């Protein structure tokens, strides 16, 4: 039972354009969502998070949007840079981050120079 | 500040053999996590420690997997005996406390032949 889904295994975007990565969840108890970035042979690193009391959180070039009614979140990267090429994982938790993280399967983002 | 250290980085064993992985978390981090990441999937939590006590081991296959964090610092994850389906990357992460940002190590890639 995949409670967190990332339906696009890969995405290619031109440098300078906007990258949009999507994530859907099924568990209504999830109220805290995170995005992690992973380079090859390294562990995931935390990128940005959002609590269910908000619908948008912004940090520099990265913005996460949450649509609770649709159980959907997205990560926007603008402008996209070559260093953004990585695998991006969406993760969800309950109790505002105090429950264990449930990860999606990841989306490989490739930025084309 | 040093990150989460893991060893070995790679391990190849035959099925039915035993294997152990070691993790040294970031200094001062009370919470330690072991994740299993099978190819094409997101990380799945195996066990979570708070200091030297187990918080969550609901997804740990206890008939063959064991983990300990005796002094509340470094930790060892053991598989005995290994099966083909245990081939995965084993990630260790730590956080300052429960619910805090998780910092991941580089992982140990296990191949079971």
PDB file of C-alpha atoms in Angstrom:
ATOM      1  CA  UNK A   1       0.000   0.000   0.000  1.00  0.00           C
ATOM      2  CA  UNK A   2       1.809   3.066  -1.308  1.00  0.00           C
ATOM      3  CA  UNK A   3       0.617   5.933   0.881  1.00  0.00           C
ATOM      4  CA  UNK A   4       2.852   8.509  -0.786  1.00  0.00           C
ATOM      5  CA  UNK A   5       3.061   8.447  -4.564  1.00  0.00           C
ATOM      6  CA  UNK A   6       5.284  10.201  -7.041  1.00  0.00           C
ATOM      7  CA  UNK A   7       3.873   9.173 -10.390  1.00  0.00           C
ATOM      8  CA  UNK A   8       6.614  10.666 -12.558  1.00  0.00           C
ATOM      9  CA  UNK A   9       9.811   8.609 -12.319  1.00  0.00           C
ATOM     10  CA  UNK A  10      11.716  11.213 -14.311  1.00  0.00           C
ATOM     11  CA  UNK A  11      11.508  14.794 -15.527  1.00  0.00           C
ATOM     12  CA  UNK A  12      13.721  16.830 -17.854  1.00  0.00           C
ATOM     13  CA  UNK A  13      13.689  20.632 -17.789  1.00  0.00           C
ATOM     14  CA  UNK A  14      15.696  23.291 -19.593  1.00  0.00           C
ATOM     15  CA  UNK A  15      18.046  25.362 -17.485  1.00  0.00           C
ATOM     16  CA  UNK A  16      16.385  28.594 -16.375  1.00  0.00           C
ATOM     17  CA  UNK A  17      12.845  27.220 -16.698  1.00  0.00           C
ATOM     18  CA  UNK A  18      10.534  26.095 -13.911  1.00  0.00           C
ATOM     19  CA  UNK A  19      10.666  22.521 -12.611  1.00  0.00           C
ATOM     20  CA  UNK A  20       7.469  21.163 -11.057  1.00  0.00           C
ATOM     21  CA  UNK A  21       7.572  17.898  -9.133  1.00  0.00           C
ATOM     22  CA  UNK A  22       4.345  16.331  -7.920  1.00  0.00           C
ATOM     23  CA  UNK A  23       3.382  14.115  -5.017  1.00  0.00           C
ATOM     24  CA  UNK A  24       0.070  12.569  -3.923  1.00  0.00           C
ATOM     25  CA  UNK A  25      -0.822  10.976  -0.609  1.00  0.00           C
ATOM     26  CA  UNK A  26      -3.688   8.848   0.615  1.00  0.00           C
ATOM     27  CA  UNK A  27      -3.415   8.908   4.404  1.00  0.00           C
ATOM     28  CA  UNK A  28      -5.594  11.654   5.910  1.00  0.00           C
ATOM     29  CA  UNK A  29      -3.534  11.559   9.115  1.00  0.00           C
ATOM     30  CA  UNK A  30      -0.502  13.036   7.351  1.00  0.00           C
ATOM     31  CA  UNK A  31      -0.116  16.680   8.339  1.00  0.00           C
ATOM     32  CA  UNK A  32       3.538  17.417   7.686  1.00  0.00           C
ATOM     33  CA  UNK A  33       5.281  17.079   4.349  1.00  0.00           C
ATOM     34  CA  UNK A  34       8.903  17.281   3.299  1.00  0.00           C
ATOM     35  CA  UNK A  35      10.998  17.217   0.162  1.00  0.00           C
ATOM     36  CA  UNK A  36      14.431  15.616   0.106  1.00  0.00           C
ATOM     37  CA  UNK A  37      17.064  15.812  -2.601  1.00  0.00           C
ATOM     38  CA  UNK A  38      19.472  12.959  -3.287  1.00  0.00           C
ATOM     39  CA  UNK A  39      22.661  12.919  -5.332  1.00  0.00           C
ATOM     40  CA  UNK A  40      24.210   9.575  -6.404  1.00  0.00           C
ATOM     41  CA  UNK A  41      26.191   7.779  -3.668  1.00  0.00           C
ATOM     42  CA  UNK A  42      24.989  10.266  -1.053  1.00  0.00           C
ATOM     43  CA  UNK A  43      22.195  10.192   1.480  1.00  0.00           C
ATOM     44  CA  UNK A  44      19.075  12.327   1.024  1.00  0.00           C
ATOM     45  CA  UNK A  45      19.309  15.917   2.228  1.00  0.00           C
ATOM     46  CA  UNK A  46      16.381  17.940   3.517  1.00  0.00           C
ATOM     47  CA  UNK A  47      15.172  20.632   1.148  1.00  0.00           C
ATOM     48  CA  UNK A  48      11.924  22.187   2.331  1.00  0.00           C
ATOM     49  CA  UNK A  49       8.850  21.298   4.365  1.00  0.00           C
ATOM     50  CA  UNK A  50       5.250  22.383   4.879  1.00  0.00           C
ATOM     51  CA  UNK A  51       2.719  21.896   7.625  1.00  0.00           C
ATOM     52  CA  UNK A  52      -0.950  21.275   6.877  1.00  0.00           C
ATOM     53  CA  UNK A  53      -1.862  24.609   8.469  1.00  0.00           C
ATOM     54  CA  UNK A  54      -0.257  26.330   5.466  1.00  0.00           C
ATOM     55  CA  UNK A  55      -0.776  25.958   1.734  1.00  0.00           C
ATOM     56  CA  UNK A  56       2.538  27.419   0.594  1.00  0.00           C
ATOM     57  CA  UNK A  57       6.094  27.626   1.856  1.00  0.00           C
ATOM     58  CA  UNK A  58       8.935  29.352   0.073  1.00  0.00           C
ATOM     59  CA  UNK A  59      12.711  29.177   0.465  1.00  0.00           C
ATOM     60  CA  UNK A  60      14.725  30.938  -2.184  1.00  0.00           C
ATOM     61  CA  UNK A  61      14.213  29.199  -5.517  1.00  0.00           C
ATOM     62  CA  UNK A  62      12.127  26.443  -3.916  1.00  0.00           C
ATOM     63  CA  UNK A  63       8.402  26.652  -3.189  1.00  0.00           C
ATOM     64  CA  UNK A  64       6.170  23.865  -1.931  1.00  0.00           C
ATOM     65  CA  UNK A  65       2.408  24.024  -2.436  1.00  0.00           C
ATOM     66  CA  UNK A  66      -0.064  21.897  -0.491  1.00  0.00           C
ATOM     67  CA  UNK A  67      -3.637  21.155  -1.599  1.00  0.00           C
ATOM     68  CA  UNK A  68      -5.184  19.284   1.329  1.00  0.00           C
ATOM     69  CA  UNK A  69      -8.532  18.639  -0.311  1.00  0.00           C
ATOM     70  CA  UNK A  70      -6.803  16.957  -3.259  1.00  0.00           C
ATOM     71  CA  UNK A  71      -4.151  15.322  -1.030  1.00  0.00           C
ATOM     72  CA  UNK A  72      -1.535  16.712  -3.386  1.00  0.00           C
ATOM     73  CA  UNK A  73       1.657  18.668  -3.008  1.00  0.00           C
ATOM     74  CA  UNK A  74       4.127  20.027  -5.481  1.00  0.00           C
ATOM     75  CA  UNK A  75       7.646  21.397  -5.441  1.00  0.00           C
ATOM     76  CA  UNK A  76       8.475  24.292  -7.746  1.00  0.00           C
ATOM     77  CA  UNK A  77      12.060  25.152  -8.558  1.00  0.00           C
ATOM     78  CA  UNK A  78      12.591  28.406 -10.400  1.00  0.00           C
ATOM     79  CA  UNK A  79      14.851  29.090 -12.125  1.00  0.00           C
ATOM     80  CA  UNK A  80      16.190  25.557 -12.550  1.00  0.00           C
ATOM     81  CA  UNK A  81      19.960  25.159 -12.442  1.00  0.00           C
ATOM     82  CA  UNK A  82      22.245  22.262 -13.513  1.00  0.00           C
ATOM     83  CA  UNK A  83      23.068  21.563  -9.841  1.00  0.00           C
ATOM     84  CA  UNK A  84      19.397  20.786  -9.273  1.00  0.00           C
ATOM     85  CA  UNK A  85      19.784  17.542 -11.225  1.00  0.00           C
ATOM     86  CA  UNK A  86      19.108  14.862  -8.606  1.00  0.00           C
ATOM     87  CA  UNK A  87      16.428  12.492  -7.343  1.00  0.00           C
ATOM     88  CA  UNK A  88      13.720  14.235  -5.332  1.00  0.00           C
ATOM     89  CA  UNK A  89      11.750  12.377  -2.674  1.00  0.00           C
ATOM     90  CA  UNK A  90       8.494  13.519  -1.186  1.00  0.00           C
ATOM     91  CA  UNK A  91       7.874  12.385   2.420  1.00  0.00           C
ATOM     92  CA  UNK A  92       4.941  12.661   4.809  1.00  0.00           C
ATOM     93  CA  UNK A  93       4.457  12.390   8.532  1.00  0.00           C
ATOM     94  CA  UNK A  94       1.716  12.678  11.119  1.00  0.00           C
ATOM     95  CA  UNK A  95       1.518  14.567  14.402  1.00  0.00           C
ATOM     96  CA  UNK A  96       3.256  17.539  12.780  1.00  0.00           C
ATOM     97  CA  UNK A  97       6.449  15.661  12.065  1.00  0.00           C
ATOM     98  CA  UNK A  98       6.652  13.577  15.218  1.00  0.00           C
ATOM     99  CA  UNK A  99       5.542  10.378  13.486  1.00  0.00           C
ATOM    100  CA  UNK A 100       7.786   8.341  11.224  1.00  0.00           C
ATOM    101  CA  UNK A 101       8.409   9.531   7.676  1.00  0.00           C
ATOM    102  CA  UNK A 102       6.771   7.729   4.757  1.00  0.00           C
ATOM    103  CA  UNK A 103       8.630   8.350   1.512  1.00  0.00           C
ATOM    104  CA  UNK A 104       7.500   8.354  -2.093  1.00  0.00           C
ATOM    105  CA  UNK A 105       9.418   6.494  -4.796  1.00  0.00           C
ATOM    106  CA  UNK A 106      11.248   9.570  -6.061  1.00  0.00           C
ATOM    107  CA  UNK A 107      11.467  11.611  -9.267  1.00  0.00           C
ATOM    108  CA  UNK A 108      14.742  11.940 -11.136  1.00  0.00           C
ATOM    109  CA  UNK A 109      15.111  15.548 -12.293  1.00  0.00           C
ATOM    110  CA  UNK A 110      17.529  16.328 -15.100  1.00  0.00           C
ATOM    111  CA  UNK A 111      18.292  19.941 -15.930  1.00  0.00           C
ATOM    112  CA  UNK A 112      19.385  20.386 -19.518  1.00  0.00           C
ATOM    113  CA  UNK A 113      21.968  23.161 -20.008  1.00  0.00           C
TER     114      UNK A 113
ATOM    115  CA  UNK B   1      30.482  19.658  11.940  1.00  0.00           C
ATOM    116  CA  UNK B   2      30.948  16.032  10.880  1.00  0.00           C
ATOM    117  CA  UNK B   3      27.970  14.330   9.269  1.00  0.00           C
ATOM    118  CA  UNK B   4      26.532  10.867   9.812  1.00  0.00           C
ATOM    119  CA  UNK B   5      29.184   8.224   9.166  1.00  0.00           C
ATOM    120  CA  UNK B   6      28.421   4.736   7.881  1.00  0.00           C
ATOM    121  CA  UNK B   7      30.565   1.729   7.096  1.00  0.00           C
ATOM    122  CA  UNK B   8      31.124  -0.218   5.017  1.00  0.00           C
ATOM    123  CA  UNK B   9      30.000   1.668   1.926  1.00  0.00           C
ATOM    124  CA  UNK B  10      29.552  -1.515  -0.101  1.00  0.00           C
ATOM    125  CA  UNK B  11      29.096  -5.165   0.824  1.00  0.00           C
ATOM    126  CA  UNK B  12      28.550  -8.274  -1.287  1.00  0.00           C
ATOM    127  CA  UNK B  13      27.572 -11.532   0.418  1.00  0.00           C
ATOM    128  CA  UNK B  14      26.032 -14.879  -0.415  1.00  0.00           C
ATOM    129  CA  UNK B  15      22.488 -15.647   0.704  1.00  0.00           C
ATOM    130  CA  UNK B  16      22.274 -17.191   4.178  1.00  0.00           C
ATOM    131  CA  UNK B  17      25.429 -15.340   5.267  1.00  0.00           C
ATOM    132  CA  UNK B  18      25.443 -12.688   7.995  1.00  0.00           C
ATOM    133  CA  UNK B  19      26.300  -9.016   7.641  1.00  0.00           C
ATOM    134  CA  UNK B  20      26.567  -6.009   9.951  1.00  0.00           C
ATOM    135  CA  UNK B  21      26.456  -2.298   9.267  1.00  0.00           C
ATOM    136  CA  UNK B  22      27.746   0.458  11.496  1.00  0.00           C
ATOM    137  CA  UNK B  23      26.511   4.014  11.960  1.00  0.00           C
ATOM    138  CA  UNK B  24      27.945   6.939  13.903  1.00  0.00           C
ATOM    139  CA  UNK B  25      25.398   9.774  14.147  1.00  0.00           C
ATOM    140  CA  UNK B  26      26.080  13.479  14.437  1.00  0.00           C
ATOM    141  CA  UNK B  27      27.417  14.302  17.889  1.00  0.00           C
ATOM    142  CA  UNK B  28      24.663  15.176  20.330  1.00  0.00           C
ATOM    143  CA  UNK B  29      21.842  13.725  18.254  1.00  0.00           C
ATOM    144  CA  UNK B  30      19.521  11.720  20.471  1.00  0.00           C
ATOM    145  CA  UNK B  31      17.460  10.089  17.735  1.00  0.00           C
ATOM    146  CA  UNK B  32      18.873   7.542  15.285  1.00  0.00           C
ATOM    147  CA  UNK B  33      17.075   5.886  12.378  1.00  0.00           C
ATOM    148  CA  UNK B  34      17.845   2.948  10.088  1.00  0.00           C
ATOM    149  CA  UNK B  35      16.150   2.901   6.685  1.00  0.00           C
ATOM    150  CA  UNK B  36      16.097   0.318   3.898  1.00  0.00           C
ATOM    151  CA  UNK B  37      15.940   1.639   0.337  1.00  0.00           C
ATOM    152  CA  UNK B  38      15.266  -0.987  -2.318  1.00  0.00           C
ATOM    153  CA  UNK B  39      16.074   0.002  -5.904  1.00  0.00           C
ATOM    154  CA  UNK B  40      13.261   2.082  -7.388  1.00  0.00           C
ATOM    155  CA  UNK B  41      11.611   2.718  -4.034  1.00  0.00           C
ATOM    156  CA  UNK B  42      11.812   5.365  -1.349  1.00  0.00           C
ATOM    157  CA  UNK B  43      13.525   4.787   1.994  1.00  0.00           C
ATOM    158  CA  UNK B  44      11.508   2.681   4.447  1.00  0.00           C
ATOM    159  CA  UNK B  45      12.043   3.064   8.197  1.00  0.00           C
ATOM    160  CA  UNK B  46      13.279  -0.128   9.832  1.00  0.00           C
ATOM    161  CA  UNK B  47      13.939   1.073  13.360  1.00  0.00           C
ATOM    162  CA  UNK B  48      14.107   4.305  15.338  1.00  0.00           C
ATOM    163  CA  UNK B  49      16.092   4.801  18.557  1.00  0.00           C
ATOM    164  CA  UNK B  50      15.719   7.562  21.108  1.00  0.00           C
ATOM    165  CA  UNK B  51      19.052   7.507  22.952  1.00  0.00           C
ATOM    166  CA  UNK B  52      19.498   3.751  23.525  1.00  0.00           C
ATOM    167  CA  UNK B  53      15.782   2.875  23.598  1.00  0.00           C
ATOM    168  CA  UNK B  54      13.690   1.638  20.664  1.00  0.00           C
ATOM    169  CA  UNK B  55      10.857   3.989  19.658  1.00  0.00           C
ATOM    170  CA  UNK B  56       9.569   2.170  16.564  1.00  0.00           C
ATOM    171  CA  UNK B  57      10.619  -1.164  15.104  1.00  0.00           C
ATOM    172  CA  UNK B  58       7.274  -2.087  13.561  1.00  0.00           C
ATOM    173  CA  UNK B  59       8.750  -2.584  10.077  1.00  0.00           C
ATOM    174  CA  UNK B  60      11.875  -4.475  11.153  1.00  0.00           C
ATOM    175  CA  UNK B  61      11.817  -8.168  10.089  1.00  0.00           C
ATOM    176  CA  UNK B  62      12.756  -9.365  13.532  1.00  0.00           C
ATOM    177  CA  UNK B  63      13.306 -12.982  12.511  1.00  0.00           C
ATOM    178  CA  UNK B  64      16.467 -11.958  10.675  1.00  0.00           C
ATOM    179  CA  UNK B  65      17.216  -8.295  11.419  1.00  0.00           C
ATOM    180  CA  UNK B  66      18.489  -6.880  14.687  1.00  0.00           C
ATOM    181  CA  UNK B  67      19.807  -3.496  15.734  1.00  0.00           C
ATOM    182  CA  UNK B  68      21.342  -2.030  18.827  1.00  0.00           C
ATOM    183  CA  UNK B  69      22.487   1.326  20.133  1.00  0.00           C
ATOM    184  CA  UNK B  70      24.012   0.296  23.407  1.00  0.00           C
ATOM    185  CA  UNK B  71      25.543   3.541  24.650  1.00  0.00           C
ATOM    186  CA  UNK B  72      23.098   5.850  22.941  1.00  0.00           C
ATOM    187  CA  UNK B  73      25.679   6.925  20.376  1.00  0.00           C
ATOM    188  CA  UNK B  74      26.687   4.658  17.493  1.00  0.00           C
ATOM    189  CA  UNK B  75      24.543   1.813  16.254  1.00  0.00           C
ATOM    190  CA  UNK B  76      24.851  -1.537  14.497  1.00  0.00           C
ATOM    191  CA  UNK B  77      22.291  -3.171  12.192  1.00  0.00           C
ATOM    192  CA  UNK B  78      22.673  -6.905  11.578  1.00  0.00           C
ATOM    193  CA  UNK B  79      21.084  -9.300   9.110  1.00  0.00           C
ATOM    194  CA  UNK B  80      21.320 -13.014   9.854  1.00  0.00           C
ATOM    195  CA  UNK B  81      20.763 -14.907   7.596  1.00  0.00           C
ATOM    196  CA  UNK B  82      20.533 -12.684   4.520  1.00  0.00           C
ATOM    197  CA  UNK B  83      18.053 -13.305   1.716  1.00  0.00           C
ATOM    198  CA  UNK B  84      18.178 -12.170  -1.903  1.00  0.00           C
ATOM    199  CA  UNK B  85      15.428  -9.608  -1.227  1.00  0.00           C
ATOM    200  CA  UNK B  86      17.615  -7.872   1.371  1.00  0.00           C
ATOM    201  CA  UNK B  87      19.660  -6.356  -1.461  1.00  0.00           C
ATOM    202  CA  UNK B  88      19.228  -2.626  -0.893  1.00  0.00           C
ATOM    203  CA  UNK B  89      20.901   0.536   0.360  1.00  0.00           C
ATOM    204  CA  UNK B  90      20.792   0.794   4.143  1.00  0.00           C
ATOM    205  CA  UNK B  91      20.654   4.397   5.280  1.00  0.00           C
ATOM    206  CA  UNK B  92      21.317   5.693   8.753  1.00  0.00           C
ATOM    207  CA  UNK B  93      20.001   9.082   9.823  1.00  0.00           C
ATOM    208  CA  UNK B  94      20.052  11.108  13.011  1.00  0.00           C
ATOM    209  CA  UNK B  95      18.203  14.081  14.430  1.00  0.00           C
ATOM    210  CA  UNK B  96      18.681  16.281  17.452  1.00  0.00           C
ATOM    211  CA  UNK B  97      15.479  14.914  18.933  1.00  0.00           C
ATOM    212  CA  UNK B  98      12.251  13.213  17.860  1.00  0.00           C
ATOM    213  CA  UNK B  99      10.555  15.117  15.073  1.00  0.00           C
ATOM    214  CA  UNK B 100      13.673  17.087  14.250  1.00  0.00           C
ATOM    215  CA  UNK B 101      15.314  17.435  10.867  1.00  0.00           C
ATOM    216  CA  UNK B 102      16.880  14.145   9.859  1.00  0.00           C
ATOM    217  CA  UNK B 103      20.441  14.098   8.539  1.00  0.00           C
ATOM    218  CA  UNK B 104      21.316  11.071   6.448  1.00  0.00           C
ATOM    219  CA  UNK B 105      24.561   9.211   6.026  1.00  0.00           C
ATOM    220  CA  UNK B 106      25.805   8.060   2.591  1.00  0.00           C
ATOM    221  CA  UNK B 107      24.391   4.564   3.051  1.00  0.00           C
ATOM    222  CA  UNK B 108      25.702   1.023   2.701  1.00  0.00           C
ATOM    223  CA  UNK B 109      24.873  -0.744  -0.550  1.00  0.00           C
ATOM    224  CA  UNK B 110      24.267  -4.448   0.149  1.00  0.00           C
ATOM    225  CA  UNK B 111      24.168  -7.019  -2.632  1.00  0.00           C
ATOM    226  CA  UNK B 112      23.041 -10.541  -1.720  1.00  0.00           C
ATOM    227  CA  UNK B 113      23.940 -13.191  -4.329  1.00  0.00           C
TER     228      UNK B 113
END
